[in-house]
């Protein structure tokens, strides 16, 4: 019997049999029928709940095929988000206010999801500005997976001084006297950033539960109803899955989660997977929380870091042997797997391993290449021949300027070559890789796919590598469903599929392209349950307990900024801010910009980081 009806809408179903309808009927957790208002309402029982969506666009719930919800949820309530903030002045004001309300020994953390090119000033904060905004409270600002800015209070809390050695994989920048300046550089890996962040205080368990609920509700606000969690460093199984499991068991999940298991320690990858394959199996769980397979890290020797501030890493000779033993085990036990792979040179070596294993033990389950910014047509064809898929993310929207500086605009024209992937018939799913590099905002990804632009307005892609809006939406719905083996029940609004959908604040198909980034959901449904409601529907949403602890940035700033000023700032054309190269001592590349900001401000920033050359 029909329990919920949405009508008077412009409903994009992504069902070829009925691509657009005005009404949808839902019973339990599934869609039962779509059609006209007259047909659907005529068949409804008197007690069915009817919601008039007043002509709004309705889409299938968005599905992030590669993100880090489980880890991100544990810390969401501690993090100050700079997504959507239009100017550095605003960002620093937010930092100052949060530092004043954050009690010792907690830190203020800005952990990914932003780019200096989104700011009106087109520059990073200086260390001097960070110290002025927060003189006493430790601050950690993560910028991509390339560097972090720490204020003096954080250096003191960590005990970093002139005698502190550089940790493996990274550099502590120092002044002329050898004292740390507050800049940490990932050279060549992000280990210095992970390990330093890992020393900051964590939330207590009850706050982690609350934090994960708020993070999921924030995703619901953006129209996300499903994710595939790609594991992550420091995300141990099964210990660090306790929070997500408790929320599942209590019926508090508002996002469907399929999760992969990520090898944690170099040299122990095979033993990890041998143990895990006796503890669980792909598909274990239910439609809200299920195990999805291995990766994205299979072996540490195969880690090709996506830091475009540094040269492409040369992977060592142990890669093939170590990767082959793990992939052979997974193939024998019929585990799907995924692997982090930014560069074509790495992908080429990975595929050679996969082909050898497949020749002995044919793959009976999907495998996924994650990221693939520079994958070649030859290797796309090899992925297709092996039955694999490619999960892409909008990392270039945040790092495109750095890629162009290092490799040139011609090399950036297809990074990744999405159109070529689709033309080759390879399954492709959209995602974010949030939260530590890119934003968890799916609308940034959809904007990037359609416009071909970075957050700063740099046009990366010609029309041939941009997608039509429906194509982009399909990657985020039907396309992503393949990556968890759920394409029969997820990704469209059609009979028998999960009743996962979002009613949008603006019509994605009609708004100017720059406004795509400002879209949110005013009503989000997961499994027939309303999990988020706003803008006239607020009384339909279940209440959420206030964010905890009481100093949480979420209480004061919410999630991603959605302001008119932010939208306007995002559309500043790149040619108004011509790029010039400035290289730090040691050859560390940066992009500086001509802009309305005085040259002295830029010199203060680069000077604080040790630069002696300027081009403004």
XYZ file of C-alpha atoms in Angstrom:
616
model
C 0.000 0.000 0.000
C 1.279 3.456 -0.901
C 2.548 5.340 2.160
C 4.175 8.453 0.665
C 3.493 10.435 -2.509
C 5.453 13.318 -3.947
C 3.500 15.152 -6.621
C 3.402 18.346 -8.687
C 7.103 17.992 -9.413
C 9.527 17.866 -12.289
C 10.936 14.454 -11.440
C 14.022 13.265 -13.328
C 13.839 9.508 -12.889
C 16.853 8.350 -14.974
C 14.539 5.481 -15.937
C 14.619 5.229 -19.760
C 11.031 3.951 -19.782
C 9.724 7.146 -18.119
C 12.502 9.781 -17.999
C 10.409 12.570 -16.474
C 7.207 12.364 -14.446
C 5.326 14.601 -12.027
C 4.586 12.141 -9.208
C 6.100 9.169 -7.408
C 4.492 6.649 -5.046
C 6.503 4.995 -2.277
C 5.672 1.993 -0.122
C 8.051 1.007 2.634
C 11.607 1.577 1.432
C 10.883 1.230 -2.306
C 9.387 3.160 -5.162
C 6.183 1.463 -6.290
C 5.133 3.621 -9.227
C 5.850 6.830 -11.105
C 3.572 8.773 -13.409
C 1.241 11.725 -13.636
C -0.317 13.449 -10.624
C -3.749 12.261 -11.711
C -2.760 8.598 -11.954
C -0.694 8.423 -8.784
C -3.082 10.416 -6.577
C -6.123 8.538 -7.862
C -4.687 5.224 -6.659
C -3.555 6.462 -3.235
C -5.224 5.346 -0.025
C -6.815 8.041 2.113
C -4.097 7.777 4.759
C -1.179 8.082 2.333
C 1.076 11.028 3.056
C 0.983 13.541 0.194
C 3.709 16.142 -0.336
C 3.300 18.879 -2.938
C 6.790 19.792 -4.207
C 5.447 22.876 -6.009
C 7.082 22.292 -9.368
C 10.582 21.727 -7.993
C 13.144 19.493 -9.662
C 13.419 16.059 -8.042
C 16.367 13.746 -8.726
C 17.488 10.306 -7.533
C 19.524 10.529 -4.348
C 23.173 11.316 -5.005
C 25.699 8.557 -4.393
C 29.366 9.379 -3.719
C 31.399 6.485 -5.133
C 34.563 7.439 -3.230
C 34.587 9.310 0.050
C 35.558 8.887 3.702
C 32.355 9.267 5.681
C 33.272 6.917 8.524
C 36.535 8.664 9.367
C 35.172 12.113 8.517
C 32.157 11.627 10.758
C 34.325 11.026 13.824
C 35.815 14.527 13.586
C 33.205 16.590 11.698
C 32.017 18.444 14.796
C 35.587 19.571 15.552
C 36.322 21.017 12.125
C 35.954 24.569 10.914
C 34.863 24.356 7.265
C 36.015 26.925 4.740
C 33.989 25.498 1.850
C 32.069 28.253 0.109
C 33.707 31.059 2.106
C 34.180 33.889 -0.403
C 37.184 35.724 1.016
C 40.245 35.144 3.124
C 39.114 38.003 5.364
C 35.953 36.020 6.159
C 37.919 32.800 6.659
C 40.317 34.426 9.119
C 37.416 36.026 11.002
C 35.844 32.595 11.369
C 39.185 31.223 12.569
C 39.535 33.965 15.187
C 35.995 33.483 16.517
C 36.428 29.714 16.731
C 39.798 30.037 18.489
C 38.165 32.208 21.138
C 35.460 29.642 21.899
C 37.595 26.481 21.699
C 38.712 25.315 25.165
C 42.143 23.900 25.979
C 43.508 21.416 25.054
C 41.399 21.252 21.878
C 42.617 22.643 18.561
C 40.992 24.592 15.771
C 41.197 22.479 12.599
C 40.524 23.458 9.020
C 40.782 20.085 7.335
C 40.480 20.208 3.573
C 37.630 21.125 1.261
C 38.918 24.586 0.306
C 41.280 26.238 -2.118
C 42.957 29.627 -1.903
C 41.678 30.258 -5.433
C 38.095 30.390 -4.132
C 38.947 33.516 -2.135
C 38.602 37.017 -3.540
C 42.246 37.560 -2.560
C 43.434 34.456 -4.477
C 46.027 33.608 -1.856
C 46.725 31.496 1.195
C 46.670 32.935 4.705
C 50.089 33.939 5.979
C 51.501 32.384 9.107
C 51.508 35.872 10.602
C 47.760 36.169 9.940
C 47.052 32.754 11.451
C 49.032 33.608 14.577
C 47.272 36.959 14.893
C 43.846 35.315 14.588
C 44.675 32.615 17.138
C 47.570 33.557 19.404
C 46.816 31.042 22.159
C 44.728 28.185 20.735
C 46.513 25.558 18.611
C 45.537 25.752 14.923
C 46.084 23.157 12.181
C 45.121 24.184 8.629
C 45.393 21.394 6.059
C 45.843 22.510 2.455
C 45.214 19.613 0.072
C 47.633 16.769 0.813
C 50.545 19.084 0.159
C 51.051 21.148 3.294
C 49.717 22.326 6.613
C 49.955 25.621 8.458
C 50.432 25.457 12.242
C 50.383 28.459 14.530
C 52.877 28.948 17.342
C 50.478 27.463 19.894
C 50.259 24.251 17.852
C 54.060 24.069 17.484
C 54.338 24.412 21.255
C 51.664 21.776 21.873
C 53.516 19.363 19.597
C 56.910 20.203 21.050
C 58.320 21.159 17.653
C 61.533 23.160 17.990
C 64.925 23.579 16.360
C 65.943 20.101 17.517
C 62.901 18.295 16.071
C 63.982 16.159 13.101
C 61.993 16.038 9.889
C 59.620 13.065 10.067
C 59.598 10.419 7.299
C 58.080 11.672 4.064
C 57.964 15.324 5.033
C 59.759 18.560 5.782
C 59.344 20.993 8.666
C 60.105 24.399 7.194
C 62.515 26.436 9.318
C 63.630 30.033 9.598
C 67.217 31.231 9.316
C 67.840 30.160 12.914
C 66.527 26.639 12.341
C 63.266 27.141 14.232
C 60.028 25.746 12.747
C 58.019 28.428 10.960
C 54.729 26.518 11.168
C 54.728 25.182 7.603
C 54.739 21.398 7.114
C 55.457 20.136 3.604
C 54.511 16.730 2.215
C 57.706 15.851 0.369
C 56.976 13.393 -1.142
C 54.159 11.862 0.894
C 51.412 13.112 3.175
C 52.639 11.055 6.136
C 53.854 14.175 7.954
C 50.356 15.641 7.670
C 48.548 12.447 8.807
C 50.879 11.879 11.734
C 50.772 15.471 12.975
C 46.995 15.658 12.765
C 46.820 12.314 14.560
C 48.470 13.858 17.621
C 45.648 16.367 18.139
C 42.947 15.617 20.746
C 39.969 13.554 19.619
C 36.298 13.752 20.501
C 34.887 11.469 23.152
C 32.806 8.515 22.030
C 29.383 10.095 22.619
C 30.500 13.207 20.743
C 31.716 10.998 17.885
C 28.246 9.502 17.621
C 26.736 12.977 17.555
C 29.371 14.193 15.090
C 28.676 11.377 12.629
C 24.948 12.069 12.780
C 25.550 15.733 12.001
C 27.882 14.862 9.139
C 25.277 12.558 7.610
C 22.578 15.216 7.985
C 24.890 17.688 6.257
C 25.244 15.217 3.386
C 21.459 14.839 3.279
C 21.189 18.634 3.027
C 23.202 18.368 -0.178
C 21.060 15.557 -1.589
C 23.410 12.665 -0.773
C 21.664 9.430 0.151
C 24.473 6.874 -0.378
C 28.245 6.687 -0.220
C 31.029 4.189 -0.724
C 33.593 4.660 2.017
C 37.114 4.004 0.733
C 38.681 3.423 4.148
C 41.659 5.558 5.106
C 44.823 5.892 7.110
C 44.164 5.359 10.805
C 40.808 3.731 10.067
C 41.339 0.306 11.612
C 38.886 -2.561 11.183
C 36.845 -3.387 13.173
C 37.753 -0.928 15.991
C 37.095 2.323 14.137
C 33.781 1.059 12.749
C 32.183 0.916 16.188
C 30.446 4.318 15.845
C 28.953 3.639 12.416
C 27.763 0.205 13.569
C 26.117 1.580 16.701
C 24.297 4.229 14.661
C 23.192 1.536 12.233
C 21.907 -0.713 14.989
C 19.974 2.192 16.512
C 18.352 3.018 13.161
C 20.136 6.383 13.010
C 21.892 6.050 9.652
C 20.524 8.577 7.167
C 23.081 7.739 4.466
C 23.581 4.248 3.046
C 27.220 3.194 3.524
C 29.156 0.526 1.652
C 32.692 0.358 3.030
C 36.065 -0.919 1.870
C 38.852 -2.197 4.113
C 42.129 -0.271 3.823
C 45.513 -1.864 4.622
C 46.983 0.119 7.501
C 50.665 -0.787 7.978
C 53.481 -1.289 5.453
C 54.625 -4.900 5.408
C 51.424 -6.187 7.007
C 49.011 -5.793 4.100
C 48.779 -9.476 3.174
C 48.248 -10.564 6.778
C 45.566 -7.885 7.161
C 43.610 -9.203 4.202
C 44.146 -12.836 5.178
C 42.627 -12.032 8.561
C 39.802 -9.865 7.235
C 38.706 -12.436 4.652
C 38.015 -14.830 7.530
C 36.103 -12.182 9.522
C 33.721 -10.799 6.905
C 32.737 -11.009 3.242
C 31.617 -8.673 0.470
C 27.931 -7.891 0.889
C 27.929 -8.651 4.615
C 25.420 -6.371 6.299
C 22.239 -4.887 4.878
C 21.037 -2.114 2.589
C 22.197 0.599 5.025
C 25.627 -0.723 6.049
C 27.480 -3.330 4.036
C 31.036 -4.471 3.404
C 32.154 -3.702 -0.137
C 35.634 -5.200 -0.567
C 39.311 -4.282 -0.265
C 41.210 -1.007 -0.738
C 41.643 1.794 -1.680
C 45.087 1.063 -0.248
C 46.066 -2.507 -1.086
C 49.822 -2.218 -0.482
C 51.786 0.823 0.623
C 54.436 0.308 -2.066
C 51.721 1.202 -4.625
C 50.862 4.590 -3.077
C 51.237 7.279 -5.759
C 50.457 10.491 -3.893
C 48.352 13.086 -5.710
C 50.353 16.113 -4.588
C 50.758 18.269 -7.684
C 52.999 20.607 -5.692
C 55.603 17.855 -5.977
C 56.913 15.769 -8.895
C 55.212 12.479 -9.673
C 56.533 9.867 -7.227
C 58.581 7.013 -8.602
C 57.176 3.812 -7.143
C 59.727 1.288 -5.939
C 60.619 -2.142 -7.375
C 58.813 -4.018 -4.580
C 55.437 -2.857 -5.885
C 54.731 -5.723 -8.290
C 55.560 -8.588 -5.955
C 53.713 -7.135 -2.966
C 50.652 -6.106 -4.964
C 50.450 -9.439 -6.763
C 50.295 -11.467 -3.558
C 47.423 -9.368 -2.215
C 45.473 -9.274 -5.484
C 45.879 -13.044 -5.901
C 44.390 -13.611 -2.453
C 41.478 -11.291 -3.206
C 40.824 -12.936 -6.573
C 40.859 -16.409 -5.014
C 38.378 -15.333 -2.339
C 36.254 -13.348 -4.821
C 36.654 -10.013 -3.093
C 36.067 -6.822 -5.086
C 38.933 -4.389 -4.675
C 39.887 -0.803 -5.445
C 43.229 0.961 -5.699
C 44.322 4.589 -5.398
C 45.960 5.490 -8.723
C 46.548 9.078 -9.780
C 49.129 8.738 -12.558
C 49.079 6.702 -15.768
C 52.577 5.416 -15.064
C 51.318 3.820 -11.837
C 48.132 2.529 -13.447
C 50.207 0.845 -16.158
C 52.169 -1.137 -13.586
C 49.056 -2.009 -11.553
C 47.238 -3.320 -14.624
C 50.172 -5.547 -15.547
C 49.844 -7.164 -12.123
C 46.070 -7.496 -12.499
C 46.440 -9.102 -15.941
C 48.895 -11.684 -14.630
C 46.647 -12.597 -11.717
C 43.548 -12.661 -13.928
C 45.353 -15.061 -16.292
C 45.743 -17.552 -13.437
C 42.657 -16.749 -11.377
C 39.991 -14.916 -13.424
C 38.381 -12.022 -11.594
C 34.817 -12.876 -10.591
C 34.166 -9.549 -8.949
C 34.580 -5.902 -9.877
C 37.738 -3.928 -9.386
C 38.047 -0.166 -9.303
C 40.738 2.287 -10.315
C 40.332 5.354 -8.120
C 41.121 8.893 -9.329
C 42.957 8.220 -12.651
C 43.620 11.876 -13.469
C 46.209 11.111 -16.151
C 45.103 7.655 -17.346
C 45.829 6.977 -21.029
C 43.450 5.571 -23.633
C 45.564 2.419 -23.772
C 45.049 1.822 -20.066
C 41.354 2.714 -20.196
C 41.032 -0.088 -22.761
C 42.938 -2.484 -20.506
C 40.616 -1.639 -17.592
C 37.614 -2.296 -19.825
C 39.040 -5.632 -20.990
C 39.461 -6.775 -17.371
C 35.924 -5.694 -16.438
C 36.985 -2.875 -14.136
C 35.535 0.555 -13.440
C 36.938 4.016 -12.724
C 35.828 6.198 -9.811
C 36.563 9.866 -10.512
C 36.562 12.798 -8.104
C 36.697 16.571 -8.354
C 40.218 16.911 -6.984
C 41.238 18.941 -10.049
C 38.667 21.587 -9.088
C 40.891 22.221 -6.066
C 44.338 21.496 -7.555
C 43.967 22.351 -11.236
C 46.069 25.501 -10.976
C 48.939 23.509 -9.488
C 48.656 20.806 -12.143
C 48.796 23.434 -14.905
C 51.810 25.095 -13.301
C 53.719 21.799 -13.227
C 52.571 20.041 -16.401
C 51.082 22.776 -18.583
C 47.551 23.561 -19.821
C 47.655 21.008 -22.636
C 48.297 18.141 -20.216
C 45.373 19.350 -18.089
C 42.800 19.208 -20.907
C 41.631 15.711 -19.923
C 42.431 15.163 -16.249
C 40.704 12.810 -15.944
C 39.555 11.942 -19.489
C 35.940 11.298 -18.486
C 34.497 11.433 -21.994
C 37.024 8.859 -23.211
C 36.164 6.562 -20.315
C 32.471 6.708 -21.116
C 33.090 6.213 -24.843
C 35.056 3.055 -24.007
C 32.157 1.609 -22.053
C 33.991 1.564 -18.722
C 31.723 1.993 -15.676
C 32.362 5.469 -14.246
C 31.173 6.779 -10.886
C 31.269 10.323 -9.518
C 32.614 11.221 -6.105
C 34.550 13.660 -3.961
C 37.369 11.921 -2.024
C 36.290 14.096 0.913
C 37.072 15.268 3.527
C 40.810 15.928 3.753
C 41.497 17.215 0.249
C 38.339 18.057 -1.641
C 34.970 19.132 -0.332
C 32.204 16.625 0.333
C 29.901 18.903 -1.707
C 28.545 16.946 -4.707
C 27.482 20.163 -6.428
C 31.107 21.254 -6.767
C 31.713 17.966 -8.571
C 28.687 18.392 -10.831
C 29.727 21.987 -11.561
C 33.277 20.838 -12.386
C 32.055 18.058 -14.685
C 29.723 20.401 -16.566
C 31.821 23.588 -16.660
C 35.319 22.139 -16.759
C 36.440 24.822 -14.282
C 38.307 24.928 -10.996
C 36.986 26.677 -7.902
C 39.011 29.702 -8.928
C 37.439 29.828 -12.389
C 40.361 28.398 -14.361
C 38.913 26.620 -17.410
C 40.709 23.281 -17.551
C 38.764 21.327 -20.144
C 37.545 21.920 -23.675
C 33.974 20.997 -24.567
C 35.057 17.501 -25.614
C 35.934 16.582 -22.025
C 32.952 18.279 -20.380
C 29.682 16.490 -19.741
C 26.081 17.366 -20.383
C 24.165 17.874 -17.154
C 22.233 14.610 -17.447
C 25.458 12.684 -18.090
C 27.054 14.208 -15.009
C 24.017 13.382 -12.882
C 24.072 9.796 -14.131
C 27.663 9.389 -12.885
C 26.488 10.462 -9.442
C 23.501 8.092 -9.386
C 23.280 5.095 -11.712
C 27.007 5.200 -12.410
C 28.051 5.078 -8.766
C 25.641 2.220 -7.987
C 27.834 -0.187 -10.006
C 30.723 0.399 -7.594
C 28.895 -1.299 -4.746
C 27.126 -3.863 -6.948
C 23.739 -2.217 -6.334
C 22.804 -1.068 -9.832
C 19.576 -3.102 -9.727
C 18.222 -1.247 -6.688
C 19.861 2.163 -6.666
C 20.379 5.153 -8.945
C 16.954 5.791 -10.472
C 13.439 6.675 -9.384
C 11.613 3.650 -10.728
C 9.485 0.774 -9.509
C 11.396 -1.587 -7.230
C 14.342 0.744 -6.598
C 15.160 2.181 -3.199
C 13.060 5.257 -2.475
C 16.080 7.577 -2.294
C 15.545 11.044 -3.766
C 16.188 14.759 -3.335
C 13.946 17.754 -3.985
C 16.227 20.585 -5.101
C 16.339 24.260 -4.148
C 16.988 25.179 -7.800
C 16.441 23.361 -11.056
C 19.780 21.740 -11.851
C 18.857 21.482 -15.527
C 17.828 25.123 -15.983
C 19.989 27.340 -13.763
C 23.066 29.121 -15.164
C 26.076 26.854 -14.825
C 27.677 29.011 -12.096
C 24.587 28.503 -9.909
C 24.942 24.726 -9.881
C 27.375 25.105 -6.987
C 24.749 26.788 -4.804
C 22.126 24.023 -5.082
C 20.979 22.183 -1.956
C 18.170 19.774 -1.205
C 15.052 21.103 0.488
C 13.682 17.596 1.065
C 15.737 14.398 1.118
C 14.216 10.922 1.330
C 16.177 7.728 2.079
C 14.334 4.432 1.971
C 10.988 6.213 2.097
C 11.999 8.172 5.244
C 12.340 11.940 5.235
C 15.841 12.540 6.596
C 16.237 16.248 5.816
C 13.722 19.029 5.204
C 13.960 22.785 4.833
C 12.394 25.779 3.077
C 8.750 25.215 3.903
C 9.111 21.516 4.705
C 11.055 21.875 7.961
C 8.387 20.329 10.161
C 8.645 17.081 8.176
C 12.214 16.301 9.245
C 13.063 14.390 12.420
C 14.883 16.548 14.998
C 18.616 16.167 15.417
C 20.276 16.714 18.806
C 22.435 19.860 18.961
C 26.002 19.444 17.793
C 28.327 18.460 20.617
C 30.492 19.526 22.317
C 29.014 22.970 22.882
C 32.040 24.720 21.324
C 31.656 22.777 18.061
C 32.087 24.924 14.928
C 28.980 23.185 13.552
C 26.860 25.051 16.128
C 28.074 28.392 14.852
C 28.888 27.958 11.181
C 27.028 24.828 10.093
C 28.545 23.072 7.118
C 29.261 24.417 3.662
C 28.610 28.125 3.201
C 25.738 28.859 0.826
C 25.763 32.638 0.451
C 25.117 34.926 -2.468
C 28.545 36.432 -1.914
C 30.149 33.001 -2.045
C 28.400 32.159 -5.284
C 29.436 35.472 -6.812
C 33.024 35.026 -5.704
C 33.113 31.587 -7.242
C 32.356 32.976 -10.674
C 35.284 35.394 -10.875
C 36.955 34.719 -14.196
C 40.421 33.262 -14.157
C 41.754 35.763 -16.677
C 41.228 38.539 -14.111
C 43.909 36.908 -11.977
C 46.794 35.949 -14.238
C 49.105 33.356 -12.708
C 52.818 33.798 -12.161
C 55.208 31.206 -10.864
C 57.039 31.664 -7.606
C 59.300 28.863 -6.446
C 60.396 28.375 -2.884
C 63.960 27.519 -2.044
C 64.353 23.816 -2.625
C 62.192 24.017 -5.733
C 58.792 23.812 -4.024
C 56.298 25.251 -6.559
C 53.446 27.581 -5.756
C 51.077 29.772 -7.701
C 50.883 33.434 -6.799
C 48.370 35.767 -8.371
C 47.974 39.307 -9.504
C 44.795 40.551 -7.891
C 43.296 43.532 -6.040
C 45.343 42.395 -3.022
C 48.443 44.600 -2.652
C 51.689 43.027 -3.766
C 53.037 43.610 -0.254
C 50.476 41.145 1.120
C 51.630 38.461 -1.305
C 55.264 39.199 -0.450
C 54.446 38.845 3.245
C 52.984 35.396 2.624
C 55.699 34.008 0.372
C 58.353 35.717 2.458
C 57.014 33.977 5.563
C 57.494 30.691 3.748
C 61.034 31.482 2.712
C 60.515 32.710 -0.869
C 63.024 35.212 -2.204
C 61.546 35.640 -5.690
C 58.343 37.458 -6.567
C 56.408 38.032 -9.774
C 53.458 40.302 -9.118
